[in-house]
Coordinates of C-alpha atoms in Angstrom, one line a residue:
M1 CA 148.5 172.5 -39.8
I2 CA 146.8 171.3 -42.9
I3 CA 147.0 166.9 -41.1
Q4 CA 145.1 169.1 -38.0
R5 CA 142.5 169.8 -40.4
V6 CA 142.0 166.6 -41.6
S7 CA 142.8 165.2 -37.8
S8 CA 139.8 166.8 -36.3
N9 CA 137.1 166.8 -39.3
S10 CA 137.9 163.0 -39.9
N11 CA 137.5 163.2 -36.0
F12 CA 134.1 165.1 -37.1
I13 CA 132.5 163.0 -39.1
S14 CA 132.7 160.2 -37.0
W15 CA 130.7 161.7 -34.3
A16 CA 129.3 162.7 -37.1
G17 CA 128.5 159.7 -38.6
S18 CA 127.6 157.7 -35.8
I19 CA 125.0 159.2 -34.8
L20 CA 122.6 159.3 -37.7
L21 CA 123.6 155.8 -37.4
L22 CA 122.0 155.1 -34.1
A23 CA 119.5 157.4 -34.5
L24 CA 118.6 155.8 -38.4
F25 CA 118.9 151.9 -36.9
S26 CA 117.0 153.1 -33.6
Y27 CA 114.6 154.4 -35.9
L28 CA 114.0 151.5 -37.8
G29 CA 114.7 148.8 -34.9
W30 CA 111.1 151.5 -33.8
V31 CA 109.2 150.7 -36.5
D32 CA 110.0 146.9 -36.3
Y33 CA 109.6 146.0 -33.0
Q34 CA 105.7 148.1 -33.2
Q35 CA 104.4 145.9 -36.3
M36 CA 106.6 142.5 -35.0
Q37 CA 106.4 143.2 -31.0
T38 CA 109.4 141.0 -30.2
M39 CA 113.2 141.8 -28.9
A40 CA 114.3 139.9 -31.2
A41 CA 113.3 143.3 -34.3
I42 CA 115.8 145.6 -32.2
Q43 CA 118.5 142.9 -31.4
K44 CA 119.0 142.4 -35.5
W45 CA 118.7 146.2 -36.3
A46 CA 120.6 146.8 -33.6
V47 CA 123.9 144.4 -34.6
A48 CA 123.0 146.6 -37.5
Y49 CA 124.2 149.8 -36.3
L50 CA 127.1 147.6 -34.9
V51 CA 128.6 146.2 -38.1
S52 CA 127.6 149.6 -40.0
E53 CA 129.6 151.4 -36.9
L54 CA 132.9 149.4 -37.2
L55 CA 132.6 149.4 -41.5
L56 CA 132.5 153.7 -41.1
L57 CA 135.1 153.0 -38.7
L58 CA 138.3 151.2 -41.1
L59 CA 136.3 154.1 -43.8
L60 CA 137.3 156.3 -41.8
S61 CA 140.9 154.9 -39.9
D62 CA 142.2 154.2 -43.8
M63 CA 140.2 157.3 -45.0
Q64 CA 142.8 159.3 -42.1
R65 CA 146.1 156.9 -43.5
V66 CA 145.5 158.1 -47.1
T67 CA 146.0 160.4 -46.4
R68 CA 148.2 161.4 -43.7
Q69 CA 150.6 159.8 -46.9
L70 CA 149.1 162.1 -49.4
M71 CA 150.4 165.5 -46.7
S72 CA 153.4 163.0 -46.2
R73 CA 154.4 163.6 -49.7
L74 CA 152.5 167.5 -50.6
R75 CA 155.2 168.5 -47.6
Y76 CA 158.4 166.0 -48.4
E77 CA 157.7 168.0 -52.3
Q78 CA 157.3 171.1 -50.7
E79 CA 160.4 171.2 -48.9
A80 CA 162.8 170.0 -51.8
K81 CA 160.7 172.6 -53.8
Q82 CA 162.2 175.1 -51.4
Q83 CA 165.3 173.6 -51.4
Q84 CA 165.2 173.7 -56.0
Q85 CA 164.6 177.5 -54.7
A86 CA 167.3 178.1 -52.3
A87 CA 169.2 176.1 -54.6
E88 CA 168.7 178.5 -57.7
S89 CA 168.3 181.7 -55.6
K90 CA 171.5 181.7 -54.0
Q91 CA 173.0 180.5 -58.2
H92 CA 170.8 183.7 -59.5
Q93 CA 172.6 185.7 -56.4
H94 CA 176.4 184.0 -57.3
A95 CA 175.1 184.6 -61.4
L96 CA 174.8 188.2 -60.1
S97 CA 177.6 188.8 -58.0
I98 CA 180.0 187.4 -60.5
L99 CA 177.7 190.1 -63.3
N100 CA 178.6 193.0 -60.3
N101 CA 182.9 192.3 -60.1
I102 CA 183.3 191.6 -64.4
A103 CA 181.7 194.9 -64.4
A104 CA 183.7 196.8 -61.1
S105 CA 187.0 195.5 -62.4
F106 CA 188.7 198.3 -63.6
S107 CA 192.4 197.2 -65.9
P108 CA 194.4 200.0 -67.8
D109 CA 194.8 196.9 -71.0
W110 CA 190.9 196.6 -71.4
H111 CA 192.7 192.7 -72.8
Q112 CA 193.4 192.2 -69.5
Q113 CA 189.7 193.8 -68.2
M114 CA 188.4 191.0 -71.1
R115 CA 191.1 188.3 -70.2
D116 CA 189.4 188.5 -66.3
A117 CA 186.1 188.5 -67.5
L118 CA 186.0 185.4 -69.4
H119 CA 188.2 184.0 -67.0
V120 CA 185.0 184.3 -64.3
A121 CA 182.4 182.6 -66.7
S122 CA 184.3 180.6 -67.6
D123 CA 184.5 179.8 -63.9
Y124 CA 180.6 179.8 -63.4
L125 CA 179.7 178.2 -67.2
Q126 CA 182.6 175.5 -66.2
L127 CA 183.2 175.7 -69.7
P128 CA 187.0 175.8 -70.3
I129 CA 187.3 177.7 -73.2
A130 CA 186.1 181.0 -73.6
I131 CA 186.8 183.6 -76.8
L132 CA 185.5 187.2 -77.3
S133 CA 185.9 187.2 -81.4
N134 CA 185.3 189.6 -83.4
I135 CA 183.3 189.1 -87.6
E136 CA 184.0 190.8 -90.7
K137 CA 182.8 188.9 -93.3
N138 CA 183.5 185.3 -93.6
N139 CA 187.0 185.8 -90.3
Y140 CA 186.5 185.2 -87.5
Q141 CA 189.3 186.7 -85.7
V142 CA 190.2 185.4 -81.3
I143 CA 190.8 188.7 -80.0
V144 CA 190.7 188.1 -76.5
Q145 CA 190.3 184.3 -75.5
Y146 CA 191.2 182.4 -71.6
T147 CA 191.0 178.4 -72.6
V148 CA 192.5 175.9 -69.1
D149 CA 195.8 173.8 -70.9
N150 CA 196.3 177.3 -73.6
S151 CA 195.6 176.0 -77.2
L152 CA 194.5 179.4 -78.1
Q153 CA 196.2 182.4 -78.7
D154 CA 194.4 185.9 -79.6
G155 CA 194.7 187.6 -82.5
A156 CA 193.9 183.5 -84.1
N157 CA 192.0 183.3 -87.6
F158 CA 189.3 181.3 -88.2
D159 CA 186.8 180.4 -91.1
L160 CA 183.6 181.7 -89.6
G161 CA 182.2 179.2 -91.4
E162 CA 184.0 176.7 -89.2
T163 CA 183.5 177.3 -85.9
Y164 CA 179.6 177.1 -84.3
C165 CA 179.8 180.8 -84.1
S166 CA 178.4 181.0 -87.6
I167 CA 175.0 179.3 -86.4
T168 CA 175.3 182.7 -83.4
M169 CA 176.2 184.8 -86.2
Q170 CA 172.6 183.9 -87.7
S171 CA 170.5 184.6 -84.5
K172 CA 170.2 187.0 -82.3
Q173 CA 169.5 185.1 -78.9
V174 CA 172.3 183.1 -77.5
I175 CA 172.7 180.3 -78.7
A176 CA 173.3 176.6 -75.8
I177 CA 174.1 173.0 -77.1
D178 CA 174.5 170.7 -73.9
H179 CA 175.4 166.9 -76.8
M180 CA 176.1 168.7 -80.1
H181 CA 177.1 164.8 -80.6
A182 CA 173.4 164.9 -80.0
S183 CA 171.6 167.9 -81.7
E184 CA 170.8 169.1 -85.2
Y185 CA 174.8 170.0 -85.3
A186 CA 176.2 167.3 -85.2
S187 CA 177.6 167.2 -89.0
H188 CA 179.0 171.1 -87.7
P189 CA 182.9 171.1 -89.9
C190 CA 183.6 172.3 -86.0
Y191 CA 182.4 169.7 -84.9
N192 CA 184.4 167.4 -87.4
N193 CA 187.6 169.9 -86.0
F194 CA 187.6 170.5 -83.2
K195 CA 185.1 168.6 -81.1
L196 CA 183.3 170.4 -78.8
E197 CA 180.1 168.8 -77.2
S198 CA 178.8 171.2 -76.2
Y199 CA 178.6 175.4 -76.6
I200 CA 177.2 179.2 -75.9
G201 CA 177.5 181.9 -77.5
V202 CA 175.7 184.7 -77.8
Q203 CA 176.4 188.2 -80.7
V204 CA 178.0 190.8 -79.1
L205 CA 176.6 194.2 -80.4
V206 CA 178.4 198.0 -80.4
E207 CA 176.8 200.4 -80.9
G208 CA 174.1 198.5 -82.4
S209 CA 175.6 196.7 -85.6
P210 CA 177.4 193.6 -84.5
Y211 CA 180.5 192.8 -83.6
G212 CA 180.9 189.5 -82.9
T213 CA 180.3 186.7 -80.4
V214 CA 180.8 186.3 -77.1
N215 CA 181.4 181.6 -76.4
F216 CA 181.9 179.1 -74.2
S217 CA 182.7 175.3 -75.3
S218 CA 184.2 171.5 -74.0
T219 CA 185.1 168.9 -75.5
E220 CA 182.6 167.0 -73.3
A221 CA 179.0 166.7 -72.9
R222 CA 177.5 168.5 -70.3
Q223 CA 175.5 166.8 -67.8
R224 CA 172.8 168.9 -67.6
P225 CA 171.1 171.0 -70.4
F226 CA 172.4 175.3 -69.5
S227 CA 169.1 176.6 -67.5
Q228 CA 168.0 179.9 -68.1
L229 CA 170.2 181.4 -66.1
E230 CA 173.3 180.6 -67.6
I231 CA 171.4 181.9 -71.1
E232 CA 171.2 185.2 -68.7
F233 CA 174.2 185.3 -67.8
I234 CA 174.9 185.7 -71.2
S235 CA 174.0 187.7 -72.5
L236 CA 174.4 190.6 -69.9
L237 CA 177.8 189.7 -69.9
A238 CA 177.9 190.1 -74.0
R239 CA 175.8 193.4 -73.2
W240 CA 179.1 194.7 -70.8
I241 CA 181.3 193.3 -73.4
G242 CA 179.5 196.0 -76.0
S243 CA 179.5 198.7 -73.9
V244 CA 183.6 198.7 -73.2
L245 CA 184.0 198.1 -76.8
E246 CA 181.9 202.4 -77.4
R247 CA 183.7 203.3 -74.3
R248 CA 187.3 201.7 -75.8
R249 CA 185.8 203.6 -79.3
Y250 CA 184.6 206.4 -77.6
L251 CA 188.3 207.0 -75.8
D252 CA 190.7 205.8 -78.8
A253 CA 188.9 208.8 -80.8
Q254 CA 190.1 210.8 -78.2
V255 CA 192.9 209.8 -78.4
E256 CA 193.6 210.4 -81.6
V257 CA 192.1 214.0 -81.3
A258 CA 194.3 215.1 -78.5
Q259 CA 197.4 213.6 -80.4
R260 CA 196.0 214.9 -83.1
L261 CA 195.7 218.3 -81.2
K262 CA 198.6 217.8 -79.9
K263 CA 201.1 217.7 -83.4
V264 CA 199.2 220.4 -84.7
S265 CA 199.5 223.0 -81.5
A266 CA 204.1 222.0 -81.2
Q267 CA 203.9 223.9 -84.3
L268 CA 202.4 226.5 -83.4
P269 CA 203.5 229.4 -82.5
G270 CA 203.1 230.7 -78.9
M271 CA 200.7 228.4 -75.8
V272 CA 197.2 226.6 -77.3
Y273 CA 195.0 226.5 -74.6
Q274 CA 192.4 225.8 -72.8
F275 CA 191.7 227.8 -70.1
K276 CA 188.4 227.1 -66.9
L277 CA 188.0 229.3 -64.3
T278 CA 185.4 227.3 -61.8
P279 CA 182.3 229.3 -59.7
D280 CA 184.3 229.1 -57.0
G281 CA 186.8 231.2 -58.5
K282 CA 189.5 228.4 -59.3
A283 CA 191.0 229.0 -61.9
S284 CA 193.3 225.8 -64.4
F285 CA 194.8 224.8 -67.5
P286 CA 193.5 221.8 -68.3
Y287 CA 195.1 222.1 -71.7
S288 CA 198.1 224.0 -72.5
S289 CA 200.5 222.5 -75.5
D290 CA 204.2 222.9 -75.3
G291 CA 204.1 226.3 -76.0
I292 CA 204.0 226.6 -71.8
K293 CA 207.7 226.2 -72.0
E294 CA 208.2 228.6 -74.1
I295 CA 205.9 232.0 -73.1
Y296 CA 205.8 230.6 -68.8
H297 CA 208.9 228.7 -68.3
L298 CA 206.5 226.0 -67.2
T299 CA 204.9 222.4 -67.6
P300 CA 201.4 221.9 -68.6
E301 CA 201.9 219.2 -65.9
Q302 CA 201.7 223.0 -63.0
V303 CA 198.9 224.1 -64.0
L304 CA 197.0 222.0 -64.6
N305 CA 195.2 222.4 -61.7
D306 CA 196.5 225.2 -60.6
A307 CA 196.9 228.4 -62.8
S308 CA 198.6 230.5 -59.9
A309 CA 201.5 230.2 -60.7
V310 CA 200.4 231.5 -64.5
F311 CA 199.0 234.7 -62.4
D312 CA 203.0 235.0 -60.2
L313 CA 204.8 235.4 -63.6
T314 CA 202.1 238.0 -65.3
H315 CA 204.1 241.2 -64.2
P316 CA 203.1 243.5 -61.6
D317 CA 201.9 246.5 -63.4
D318 CA 199.6 244.3 -65.6
V319 CA 197.4 241.2 -63.4
L320 CA 194.7 243.8 -62.5
L321 CA 194.3 244.8 -66.1
V322 CA 194.0 240.3 -66.8
K323 CA 192.0 239.1 -63.7
S324 CA 189.7 242.3 -65.3
T325 CA 189.1 241.6 -68.3
I326 CA 189.1 238.0 -67.2
S327 CA 186.4 238.7 -65.0
E328 CA 184.1 240.9 -67.9
S329 CA 185.1 238.4 -69.9
A330 CA 183.1 235.8 -67.7
K331 CA 180.5 238.1 -67.7
R332 CA 179.4 238.9 -70.8
L333 CA 180.8 235.6 -72.0
S334 CA 182.8 238.2 -75.0
K335 CA 185.8 236.7 -76.4
W336 CA 189.0 238.0 -74.4
I337 CA 191.5 239.7 -76.0
I338 CA 194.6 242.1 -74.7
E339 CA 198.0 242.6 -74.8
Y340 CA 200.2 241.9 -71.8
R341 CA 203.2 242.2 -69.8
I342 CA 205.0 238.7 -68.2
K343 CA 207.9 239.1 -65.5
Y344 CA 210.7 236.1 -65.3
P345 CA 212.7 235.4 -61.6
D346 CA 215.3 236.8 -63.3
G347 CA 214.1 239.4 -64.3
E348 CA 214.0 239.4 -67.8
V349 CA 210.1 241.3 -69.2
A350 CA 209.0 239.6 -72.4
W351 CA 205.5 241.1 -73.9
V352 CA 202.8 237.9 -74.6
A353 CA 199.0 238.7 -76.9
G354 CA 196.6 236.6 -75.9
R355 CA 193.6 235.9 -77.0
A356 CA 190.4 233.4 -75.9
V357 CA 186.2 232.2 -76.8
P358 CA 185.0 231.9 -72.6
E359 CA 182.4 228.7 -73.7
K360 CA 179.8 228.7 -69.8
Q361 CA 179.7 225.1 -68.7
P362 CA 176.6 223.1 -67.0
D363 CA 178.4 223.1 -63.9
S364 CA 178.6 227.5 -64.9
S365 CA 181.8 227.2 -65.1
I366 CA 183.9 229.4 -67.9
L367 CA 185.8 227.3 -70.5
W368 CA 188.4 229.5 -72.7
H369 CA 189.6 229.0 -75.6
G370 CA 192.6 229.8 -77.3
F371 CA 196.7 231.1 -77.7
I372 CA 199.1 232.9 -76.7
T373 CA 202.1 234.1 -78.3
D374 CA 204.8 236.6 -77.3
I375 CA 204.7 239.5 -79.3
T376 CA 208.1 240.0 -77.1
E377 CA 210.1 241.1 -80.5
R378 CA 207.3 243.9 -82.7
K379 CA 206.9 245.6 -78.7
Q380 CA 210.6 246.1 -79.2
I381 CA 209.9 247.5 -82.7
E382 CA 206.8 248.5 -82.8
K383 CA 208.8 251.1 -79.4
L384 CA 211.3 251.5 -82.1
K385 CA 209.6 252.7 -84.9
D386 CA 207.4 254.8 -82.1
E387 CA 211.0 256.6 -81.1
F388 CA 212.4 257.5 -84.5
V389 CA 208.6 258.4 -85.7
S390 CA 208.8 261.4 -82.8
S391 CA 212.1 262.6 -83.5
V392 CA 212.2 262.9 -87.4
S393 CA 208.8 265.0 -86.4
H394 CA 210.3 266.5 -83.5
E395 CA 213.4 267.3 -86.6
L396 CA 211.0 268.3 -89.6
R397 CA 209.1 270.8 -87.6
T398 CA 211.5 273.3 -87.2
P399 CA 212.7 273.5 -90.3
L400 CA 209.2 272.7 -91.7
T401 CA 208.0 275.8 -89.5
S402 CA 211.1 278.0 -91.3
I403 CA 209.9 277.3 -94.7
A404 CA 206.4 277.4 -94.2
G405 CA 207.3 280.9 -93.4
A406 CA 209.7 281.4 -96.3
I407 CA 207.3 280.1 -98.7
G408 CA 203.5 282.1 -97.1
L409 CA 206.4 285.5 -97.7
L410 CA 207.0 284.7 -101.6
H411 CA 203.2 284.0 -102.4
G412 CA 201.5 286.2 -99.9
K413 CA 203.4 289.3 -102.0
V414 CA 205.5 290.8 -99.8
L415 CA 209.0 290.6 -101.6
G416 CA 206.5 291.6 -104.6
V417 CA 205.0 290.0 -107.6
L418 CA 206.2 287.1 -108.8
P419 CA 206.2 285.7 -112.4
E420 CA 202.9 283.7 -113.1
K421 CA 205.6 280.8 -113.8
A422 CA 207.2 280.8 -110.4
A423 CA 203.5 282.0 -108.4
E424 CA 202.2 278.8 -109.9
M425 CA 205.2 277.3 -108.4
V426 CA 205.0 279.1 -104.8
G427 CA 201.8 277.3 -104.6
M428 CA 202.4 274.0 -105.5
A429 CA 204.8 274.3 -102.6
M430 CA 202.1 276.0 -100.2
A431 CA 200.5 272.8 -100.8
N432 CA 202.5 270.5 -99.8
V433 CA 204.3 272.3 -97.1
Q434 CA 200.9 271.9 -95.7
K435 CA 200.6 268.0 -95.9
L436 CA 203.7 267.1 -94.9
Q437 CA 203.0 270.1 -91.1
I438 CA 199.1 268.0 -91.3
L439 CA 201.3 265.1 -91.9
I440 CA 203.8 265.8 -88.6
N441 CA 201.8 267.2 -86.6
D442 CA 199.4 263.9 -87.1
L443 CA 202.4 262.3 -86.0
L444 CA 203.3 264.6 -83.0
D445 CA 199.5 264.2 -81.9
M446 CA 199.8 260.2 -81.7
D447 CA 203.2 259.8 -80.4
K448 CA 201.9 261.5 -77.4
L449 CA 198.5 259.8 -77.4
V450 CA 200.5 256.5 -77.4
A451 CA 203.5 257.3 -74.3
G452 CA 200.0 258.9 -72.6
K453 CA 201.0 262.5 -72.7
M454 CA 198.6 264.1 -74.5
Q455 CA 196.4 266.8 -72.2
F456 CA 192.4 266.5 -72.0
D457 CA 191.4 269.9 -70.9
M458 CA 187.8 268.0 -69.7
Q459 CA 184.5 270.2 -69.0
T460 CA 180.5 269.9 -69.0
Q461 CA 179.2 271.7 -72.1
P462 CA 177.1 271.7 -74.0
L463 CA 176.9 269.5 -77.7
L464 CA 175.6 271.3 -79.9
P465 CA 177.6 274.1 -79.7
I466 CA 180.9 272.3 -80.7
L467 CA 179.5 270.7 -83.5
Q468 CA 178.5 273.9 -84.8
K469 CA 181.4 275.2 -84.6
S470 CA 183.2 272.2 -86.6
V471 CA 180.9 272.0 -89.1
L472 CA 181.9 275.7 -90.0
D473 CA 185.3 275.2 -89.6
N474 CA 185.0 272.9 -91.9
K475 CA 182.7 274.5 -94.5
N476 CA 185.5 275.9 -96.6
Y477 CA 186.6 272.3 -97.1
A478 CA 183.9 270.7 -97.8
E479 CA 183.0 273.1 -100.7
Q480 CA 186.1 272.1 -102.9
F481 CA 184.5 268.7 -103.9
K482 CA 181.8 270.4 -103.9
V483 CA 179.4 268.4 -101.0
H484 CA 177.1 270.6 -98.4
Y485 CA 176.8 269.6 -94.8
N486 CA 173.4 269.3 -93.2
L487 CA 173.7 269.7 -89.2
S488 CA 170.3 268.8 -87.9
D489 CA 169.4 271.0 -84.6
K490 CA 165.7 270.3 -83.6
I491 CA 167.5 268.4 -80.5
D492 CA 167.4 268.4 -76.3
D493 CA 169.8 270.8 -74.8
I494 CA 172.6 268.3 -74.2
W495 CA 175.8 268.1 -72.3
V496 CA 179.0 265.5 -72.0
N497 CA 182.0 266.4 -70.6
V498 CA 184.7 266.8 -73.2
D499 CA 187.4 268.2 -74.2
S500 CA 185.9 271.0 -76.7
L501 CA 189.0 271.3 -79.0
R502 CA 190.0 267.2 -79.3
L503 CA 186.2 266.2 -79.6
Q504 CA 186.3 269.1 -82.5
Q505 CA 189.5 267.6 -84.3
V506 CA 187.6 264.2 -83.8
M507 CA 184.5 265.6 -86.2
T508 CA 187.3 267.2 -88.9
N509 CA 188.2 264.5 -89.0
L510 CA 184.5 262.3 -90.2
L511 CA 183.7 265.6 -92.1
S512 CA 186.5 265.7 -94.3
N513 CA 186.5 261.7 -94.8
A514 CA 182.7 261.9 -95.9
A515 CA 183.7 264.8 -97.9
K516 CA 186.2 263.6 -99.2
F517 CA 184.3 260.6 -100.5
S518 CA 181.1 261.8 -101.4
P519 CA 180.1 262.8 -105.1
P520 CA 179.7 266.0 -106.1
N521 CA 176.2 268.2 -105.1
A522 CA 176.2 265.9 -102.1
E523 CA 175.1 266.1 -98.7
V524 CA 176.3 264.8 -95.9
D525 CA 173.8 264.5 -92.9
I526 CA 175.2 264.9 -89.6
V527 CA 172.5 263.7 -87.4
I528 CA 172.1 263.9 -82.8
E529 CA 170.0 260.7 -81.0
H530 CA 169.8 260.8 -76.8
D531 CA 169.4 257.7 -76.0
S532 CA 169.1 257.4 -72.0
D533 CA 172.5 257.6 -70.3
K534 CA 174.5 258.2 -73.9
V535 CA 174.3 260.5 -76.8
T536 CA 174.5 260.0 -80.4
V537 CA 176.5 261.1 -83.4
K538 CA 176.1 260.6 -86.6
V539 CA 178.4 261.8 -89.4
I540 CA 177.2 260.0 -93.0
D541 CA 177.5 259.9 -96.5
H542 CA 176.7 259.1 -99.6
G543 CA 179.8 257.8 -100.7
I544 CA 181.6 254.4 -102.1
G545 CA 182.0 252.8 -99.0
I546 CA 183.9 250.6 -97.6
N547 CA 185.2 247.6 -98.9
D548 CA 184.9 244.4 -96.3
N549 CA 188.0 243.5 -96.7
F550 CA 188.8 247.0 -95.1
K551 CA 186.6 247.2 -92.4
P552 CA 189.3 245.9 -89.7
L553 CA 192.1 247.8 -90.8
I554 CA 190.0 251.5 -90.8
F555 CA 191.0 252.9 -87.2
S556 CA 194.7 251.1 -87.5
Q557 CA 197.8 253.6 -87.7
F558 CA 198.4 254.5 -91.7
S559 CA 195.9 252.2 -93.2
Q560 CA 193.9 253.5 -96.7
A561 CA 191.5 251.9 -97.9
D562 CA 193.0 252.0 -101.6
S563 CA 196.8 253.7 -101.9
S564 CA 195.9 255.1 -105.5
D565 CA 192.7 256.4 -104.4
S566 CA 194.4 258.3 -101.2
K567 CA 196.5 260.2 -104.0
I568 CA 193.8 261.3 -105.5
K569 CA 192.2 262.4 -102.4
G570 CA 194.9 262.7 -99.8
G571 CA 195.2 261.6 -95.9
T572 CA 198.0 259.9 -93.8
G573 CA 196.4 257.2 -92.3
L574 CA 196.5 258.6 -89.1
G575 CA 193.7 260.6 -88.7
L576 CA 191.1 257.9 -88.0
A577 CA 193.4 256.6 -85.6
I578 CA 193.8 259.6 -83.6
S579 CA 190.2 260.1 -83.5
K580 CA 189.6 256.4 -81.9
Q581 CA 192.2 257.1 -78.7
L582 CA 191.1 260.3 -78.7
I583 CA 186.9 259.9 -79.2
T584 CA 188.3 256.3 -75.9
R585 CA 190.0 259.2 -73.5
M586 CA 186.9 261.2 -72.6
N587 CA 185.2 257.8 -72.4
G588 CA 183.3 256.8 -76.1
D589 CA 183.7 255.3 -78.4
I590 CA 183.5 255.1 -82.4
G591 CA 182.7 253.0 -84.9
F592 CA 181.0 252.4 -88.7
E593 CA 178.0 250.9 -90.0
S594 CA 178.9 250.9 -94.2
S595 CA 178.8 248.7 -97.2
L596 CA 180.7 248.9 -100.9
N597 CA 179.1 251.6 -103.2
H598 CA 175.9 252.4 -100.8
G599 CA 177.8 255.2 -98.4
A600 CA 179.4 254.8 -94.4
E601 CA 177.5 256.1 -91.2
F602 CA 180.5 256.7 -88.6
Y603 CA 179.0 257.2 -85.5
I604 CA 181.1 258.5 -81.8
R605 CA 179.0 258.0 -78.4
L606 CA 179.3 259.3 -75.8
P607 CA 177.9 259.9 -71.6
V608 CA 175.8 262.8 -71.4
A609 CA 177.2 265.0 -67.7
I610 CA 173.9 266.1 -66.0
E611 CA 173.8 269.3 -66.1
T612 CA 172.0 271.8 -64.2
A613 CA 169.7 275.5 -65.8
Q614 CA 172.5 276.8 -63.6
Q615 CA 174.8 275.0 -66.5
S616 CA 172.6 276.0 -68.9
E617 CA 171.4 279.7 -68.0
A618 CA 175.7 280.2 -67.3
F619 CA 177.3 278.9 -70.6
Y620 CA 173.9 281.4 -72.6
D621 CA 174.9 284.0 -71.0

């Protein structure tokens, strides 16, 4: 297109020049003719015009020839440049393809993965020696190598100063030398020892710190210098190697932690596990220790992706309980604590206790971390103990009633007045018999509660009269300790659905404990708080409080804060355990707040029943 434009312009100049010359010489010939009045003047300027036109044509012809030559050279250079760009683009694509294949390659053995990468890169750079090294101080260790003639071995060690990598470690850039003998490093010890003529290498960084180098070399000088593309290639290769080494460190650390966990969990009784529940309801055990073999007679692999085998072994009567507690734990992200049974295919039944802490994952699944232990032996012992206590309690109750009746007759002077010393002994016997009766009654109550045999007469009734009767019944007991009960009756008319006798039994336990552990002349406050659909009754004393070490055991059977103190204050250690069971059966809950030497506040919380005006009127009528 450019040549055509130049040719067109040349033609235009030729015609325009010819016309201008013709006009110029015609004018000059006419002027000369006017002066000389001869044809010779016109002929002279005509010849001059022809000569000028000839010279113009020769000039334009030469200019066109030069222009064609220039255009031909320009076209040749453009084609050569395009071919070079195409070749470079092809090389670039080839380099990217090699890097992509290297990055996409995978081998369980990372050393082999590195060796394969070095092999591919060595072929691309046409350098037969490829090394991934680790450098610590002055020690140069070959981690992975690829050599065409197998002249190197993994693990070989050299002095850093005897390798070209000593140059590389001093620079953060790629070091590329195509002809070592002609370079400033011709006197380097590596050249003297190994005669390596060409070298390209760069540092490998792992977690931001120098790990070593990746380098390629040959005993022959390169025919052409290293290109910018080759320099960028080895730079990208070093980054990929660094990322692989970082991942290996992370994976090795995970493997080490997993091995430690396995060793620790192997020494623990029961099963350590992670339980996962996805939003679509799929359950699995991403991790379970070998203890699962003892607990469920399953292997970790059997429940890795599907937990149904575990639920299949759960006792049919406990499946709903287990699943509902898991759902509740997932909903509230609260601790999962439960005791349930496992039924094996041969019909054998085992008791287990489970405890786990839930954690919400980014994909909205829930992951529990916990353990399960076999408590079959403990349950058997508890059963034997309960049966023994129940049997002994029933066996003691009848003779103890007879003894209490006989001593009561003596103490009541029905059989006559006793001597002062004898009366004192009978009084002591009467007090001890009463303590035994309380203990046996508590034991029998606990036995009934545990066995689920205690009957409850649940009725919707006002709360205040029950509390007032409880305070009145315990007033004499509190006076023994010079303690006064203060019931706040400034409350709304609140109705609850409870067994009044059982609620009074709970209040008696709380009031008697508050009186026992209060200082003389102190007050015990009974406060009622109404909040929406709940009512809370608080029993607040100003006594010695509860030690932090005892707080977790306070609602356990036979628990007493201090055995020596219990001998002075009295008690069976069953009152609060019974109270907790009773309140739970009445759909309420019981708890406390206390700090040592600052008193204690026990509370019971019950659901408020729906009352009607007729109920209220009927009760007060």
